[in-house]
mmCIF file of C-alpha atoms in Angstrom:
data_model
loop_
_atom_site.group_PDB
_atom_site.id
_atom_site.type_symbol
_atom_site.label_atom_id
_atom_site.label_comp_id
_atom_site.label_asym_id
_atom_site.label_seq_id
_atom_site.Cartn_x
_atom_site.Cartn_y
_atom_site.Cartn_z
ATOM 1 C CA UNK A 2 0.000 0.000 0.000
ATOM 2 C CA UNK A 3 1.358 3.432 -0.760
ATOM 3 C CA UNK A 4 2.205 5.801 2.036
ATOM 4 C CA UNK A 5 1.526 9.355 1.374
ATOM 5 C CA UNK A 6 2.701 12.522 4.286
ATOM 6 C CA UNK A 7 -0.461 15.160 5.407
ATOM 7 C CA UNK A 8 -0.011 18.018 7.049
ATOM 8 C CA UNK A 9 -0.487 17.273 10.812
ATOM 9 C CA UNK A 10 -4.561 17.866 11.691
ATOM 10 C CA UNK A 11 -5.658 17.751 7.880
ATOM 11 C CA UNK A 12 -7.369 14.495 8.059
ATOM 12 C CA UNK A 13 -10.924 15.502 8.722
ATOM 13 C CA UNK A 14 -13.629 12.742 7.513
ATOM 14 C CA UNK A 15 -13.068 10.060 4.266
ATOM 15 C CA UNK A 16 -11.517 12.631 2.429
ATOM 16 C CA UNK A 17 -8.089 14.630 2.341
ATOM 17 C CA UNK A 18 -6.698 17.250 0.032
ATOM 18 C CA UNK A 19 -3.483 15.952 -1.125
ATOM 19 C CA UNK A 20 -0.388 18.764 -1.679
ATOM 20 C CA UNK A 21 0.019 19.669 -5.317
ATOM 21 C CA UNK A 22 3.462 17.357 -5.023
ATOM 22 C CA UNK A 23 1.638 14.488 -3.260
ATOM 23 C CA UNK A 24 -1.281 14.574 -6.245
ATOM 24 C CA UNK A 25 0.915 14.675 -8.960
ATOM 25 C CA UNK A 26 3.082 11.815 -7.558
ATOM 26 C CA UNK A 27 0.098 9.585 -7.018
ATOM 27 C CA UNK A 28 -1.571 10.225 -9.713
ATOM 28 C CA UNK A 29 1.442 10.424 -12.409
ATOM 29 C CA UNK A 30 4.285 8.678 -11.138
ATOM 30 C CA UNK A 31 2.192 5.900 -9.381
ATOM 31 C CA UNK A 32 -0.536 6.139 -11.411
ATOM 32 C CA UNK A 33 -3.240 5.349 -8.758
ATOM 33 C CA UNK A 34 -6.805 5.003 -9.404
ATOM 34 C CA UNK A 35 -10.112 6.567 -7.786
ATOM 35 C CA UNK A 36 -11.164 4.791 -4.222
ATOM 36 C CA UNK A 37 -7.531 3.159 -4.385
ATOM 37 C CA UNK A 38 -6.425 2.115 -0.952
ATOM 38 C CA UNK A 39 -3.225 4.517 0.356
ATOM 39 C CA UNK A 40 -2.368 4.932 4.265
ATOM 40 C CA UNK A 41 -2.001 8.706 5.128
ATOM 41 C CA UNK A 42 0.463 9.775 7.856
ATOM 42 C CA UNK A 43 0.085 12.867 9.483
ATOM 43 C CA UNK A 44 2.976 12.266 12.165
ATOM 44 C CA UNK A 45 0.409 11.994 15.105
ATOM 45 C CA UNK A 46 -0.473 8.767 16.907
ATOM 46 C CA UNK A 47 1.667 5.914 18.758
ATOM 47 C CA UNK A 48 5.112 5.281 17.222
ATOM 48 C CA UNK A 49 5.794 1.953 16.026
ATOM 49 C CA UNK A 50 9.091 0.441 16.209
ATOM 50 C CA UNK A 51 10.367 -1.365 13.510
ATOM 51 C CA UNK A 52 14.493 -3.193 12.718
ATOM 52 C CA UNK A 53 14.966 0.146 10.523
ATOM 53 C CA UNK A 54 14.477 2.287 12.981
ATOM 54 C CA UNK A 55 16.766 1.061 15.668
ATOM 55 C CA UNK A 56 20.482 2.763 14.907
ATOM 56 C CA UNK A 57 23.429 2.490 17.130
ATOM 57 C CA UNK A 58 21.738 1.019 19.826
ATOM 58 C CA UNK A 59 18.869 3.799 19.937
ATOM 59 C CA UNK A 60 15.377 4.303 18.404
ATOM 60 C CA UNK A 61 15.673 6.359 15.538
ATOM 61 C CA UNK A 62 12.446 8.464 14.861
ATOM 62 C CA UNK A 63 13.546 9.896 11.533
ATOM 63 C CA UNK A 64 10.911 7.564 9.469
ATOM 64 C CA UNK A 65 9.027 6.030 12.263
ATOM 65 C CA UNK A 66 5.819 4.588 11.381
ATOM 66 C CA UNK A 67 3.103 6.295 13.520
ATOM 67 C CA UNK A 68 -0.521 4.627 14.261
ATOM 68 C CA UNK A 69 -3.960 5.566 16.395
ATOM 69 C CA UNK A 70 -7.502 4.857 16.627
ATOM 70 C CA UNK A 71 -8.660 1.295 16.441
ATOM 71 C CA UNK A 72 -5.210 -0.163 15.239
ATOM 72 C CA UNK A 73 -3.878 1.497 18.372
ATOM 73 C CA UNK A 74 -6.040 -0.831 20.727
ATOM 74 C CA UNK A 75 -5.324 -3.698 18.699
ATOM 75 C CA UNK A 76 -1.697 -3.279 19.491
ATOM 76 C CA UNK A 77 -1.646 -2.787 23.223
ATOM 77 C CA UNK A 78 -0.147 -5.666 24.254
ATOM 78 C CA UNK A 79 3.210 -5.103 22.130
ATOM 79 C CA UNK A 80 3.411 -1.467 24.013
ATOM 80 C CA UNK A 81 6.921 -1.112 25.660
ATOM 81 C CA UNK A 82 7.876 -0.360 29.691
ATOM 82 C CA UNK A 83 11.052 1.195 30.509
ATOM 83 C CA UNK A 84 13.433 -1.288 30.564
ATOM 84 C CA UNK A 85 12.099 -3.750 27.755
ATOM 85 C CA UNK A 86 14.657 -4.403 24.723
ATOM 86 C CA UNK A 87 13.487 -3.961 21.633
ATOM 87 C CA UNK A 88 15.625 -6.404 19.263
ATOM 88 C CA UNK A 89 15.856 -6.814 15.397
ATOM 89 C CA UNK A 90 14.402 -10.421 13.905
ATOM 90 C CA UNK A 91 14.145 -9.575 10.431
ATOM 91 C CA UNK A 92 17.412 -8.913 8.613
ATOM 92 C CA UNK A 93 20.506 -7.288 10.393
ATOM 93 C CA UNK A 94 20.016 -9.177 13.631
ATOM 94 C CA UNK A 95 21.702 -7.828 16.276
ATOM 95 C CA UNK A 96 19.543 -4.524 16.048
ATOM 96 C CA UNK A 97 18.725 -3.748 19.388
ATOM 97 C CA UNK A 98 17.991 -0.971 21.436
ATOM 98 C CA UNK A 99 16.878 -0.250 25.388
ATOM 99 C CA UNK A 100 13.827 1.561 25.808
ATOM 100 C CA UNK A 101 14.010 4.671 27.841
ATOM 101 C CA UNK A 102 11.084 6.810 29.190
ATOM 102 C CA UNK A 103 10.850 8.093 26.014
ATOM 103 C CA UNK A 104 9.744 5.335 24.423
ATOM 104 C CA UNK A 105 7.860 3.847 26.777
ATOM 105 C CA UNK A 106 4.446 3.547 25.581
ATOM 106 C CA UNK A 107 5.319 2.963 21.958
ATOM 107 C CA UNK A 108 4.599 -0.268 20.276
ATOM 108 C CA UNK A 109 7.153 -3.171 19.478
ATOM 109 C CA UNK A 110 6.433 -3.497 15.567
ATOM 110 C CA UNK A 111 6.435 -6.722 13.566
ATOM 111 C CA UNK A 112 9.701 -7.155 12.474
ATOM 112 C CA UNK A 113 11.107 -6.704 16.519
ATOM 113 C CA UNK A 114 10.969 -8.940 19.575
ATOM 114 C CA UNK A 115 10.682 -7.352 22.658
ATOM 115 C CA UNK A 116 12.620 -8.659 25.297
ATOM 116 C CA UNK A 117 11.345 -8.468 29.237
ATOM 117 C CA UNK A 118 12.748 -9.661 31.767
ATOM 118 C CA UNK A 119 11.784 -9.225 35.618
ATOM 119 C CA UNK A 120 14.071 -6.202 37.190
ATOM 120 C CA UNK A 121 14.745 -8.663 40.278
ATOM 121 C CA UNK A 122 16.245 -10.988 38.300
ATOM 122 C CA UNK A 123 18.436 -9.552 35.339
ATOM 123 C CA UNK A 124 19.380 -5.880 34.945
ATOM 124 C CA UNK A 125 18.270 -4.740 31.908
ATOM 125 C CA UNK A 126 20.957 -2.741 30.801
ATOM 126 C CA UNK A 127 23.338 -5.931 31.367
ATOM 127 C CA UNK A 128 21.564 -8.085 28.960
ATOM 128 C CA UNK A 129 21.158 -5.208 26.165
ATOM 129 C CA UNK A 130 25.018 -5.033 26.586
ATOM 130 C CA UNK A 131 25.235 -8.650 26.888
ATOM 131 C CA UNK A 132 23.096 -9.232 23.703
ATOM 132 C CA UNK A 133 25.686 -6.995 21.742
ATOM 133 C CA UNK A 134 28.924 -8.760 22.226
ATOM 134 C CA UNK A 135 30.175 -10.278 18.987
ATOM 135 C CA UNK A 136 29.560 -13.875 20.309
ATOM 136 C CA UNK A 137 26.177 -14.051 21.148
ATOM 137 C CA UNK A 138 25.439 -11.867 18.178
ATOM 138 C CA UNK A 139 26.996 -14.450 16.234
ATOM 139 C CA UNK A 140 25.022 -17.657 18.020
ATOM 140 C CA UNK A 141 21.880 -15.597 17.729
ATOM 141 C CA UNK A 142 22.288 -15.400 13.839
ATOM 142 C CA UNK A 143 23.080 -19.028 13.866
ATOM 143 C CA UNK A 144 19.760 -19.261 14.818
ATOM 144 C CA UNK A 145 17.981 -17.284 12.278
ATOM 145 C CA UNK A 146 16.615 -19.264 9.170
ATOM 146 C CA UNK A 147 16.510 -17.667 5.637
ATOM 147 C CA UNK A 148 19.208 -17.013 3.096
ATOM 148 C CA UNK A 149 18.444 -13.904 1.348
ATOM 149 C CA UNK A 150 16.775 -12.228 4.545
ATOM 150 C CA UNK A 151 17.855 -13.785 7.756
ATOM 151 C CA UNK A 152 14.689 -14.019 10.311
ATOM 152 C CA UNK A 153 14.560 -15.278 14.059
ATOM 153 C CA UNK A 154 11.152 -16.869 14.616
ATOM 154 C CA UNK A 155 9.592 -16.929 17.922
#
C-alpha cells in the first residue's frame, strides 16, 4: 500500500486534500486510481518500532511509522515499559535498542521482539550489553533461518 505525508490535523472525515506534489506523484508517477487504498500519515499517533528504525543502539524516529484509533487498541499488548529491549528479527540481527522513558508507551512493531525480563532478576541494561557482544550476536544469527533475509522466529 502506498504511504503518502499530510499536514499534521488535515485528516478531517473520508476525504483529504493531497499537496500539489503528493497529487501529482500519485496520480502520475504511481498512477493510482479513484477509491484506491493509500495509508495517510500525518505524524500523530503511537510510534511503532520497527528493525529500521533502531540505529546504534537507539530508536531512531527519523521515518518512524506512527498509528492511532482502532489499530492502536489492537496493538496494546506489544506497548513497551522502561526497561524492555526492543531487538531486530528480520534482517541485520543484532539490532537492538533499550527503551528509555521516552519510548515507553510505543509499540514493538512486527519485524522486533521485545525482550522483558523481571528487574529482580536480570538488569536490563546488562543483557542489552550482553546481547551486543560479537559472540552471542553471532550464536543468535546461527539461529535465524533464511538465506536472502535472515529471520529469528519466535
Amino acid at each position: 500500500m502506498h504511504r503518502f505525508h499530510i499536514p499534521p490535523g488535515s485528516a478531517h472525515g473520508a476525504e483529504v486534500l493531497l499537496s500539489p506534489e503528493e497529487s501529482h506523484h500519485a496520480l502520475r508517477v504511481l498512477r493510482l486510481g479513484v477509491r484506491e487504498a493509500v495509508t495517510l500519515l500525518d505524524g500523530a499517533g503511537t510510534p511503532v518500532i520497527m528493525p529500521k528504525d533502531i540505529r546504534d543502539g537507539r530508536v531512531s524516529t527519523d521515518s518512524i511509522a506512527r498509528i492511532s484509533g482502532e489499530a492502536e487498541r489492537r496493538m496494546f499488548t506489544h506497548r513497551l515499559e522502561q526497561g524492555d529491549i526492543v531487538y531486530g528479527r528480520r534482517g541485520d540481527i543484532g539490532r537492538r535498542a533499550y527503551v528509555d522513558e521516552r519510548e515507553a508507551g510505543w509499540i514493538c512493531g512486527t519485524g522486533c521482539l521485545r525482550i522483558r525480563i523481571p528487574d529482580d532478576e536480570v538488569d536490563g541494561k546488562y543483557l542489552y550489553y550482553y546481547l551486543g557482544q560479537p559472540s552471542v550476536v553471532k550464536l543468535i544469527k546461527a539461529q535465524a533461518i533464511g538465506a536472502t533475509l535472515p529471520n529469528l522466529n519466535t
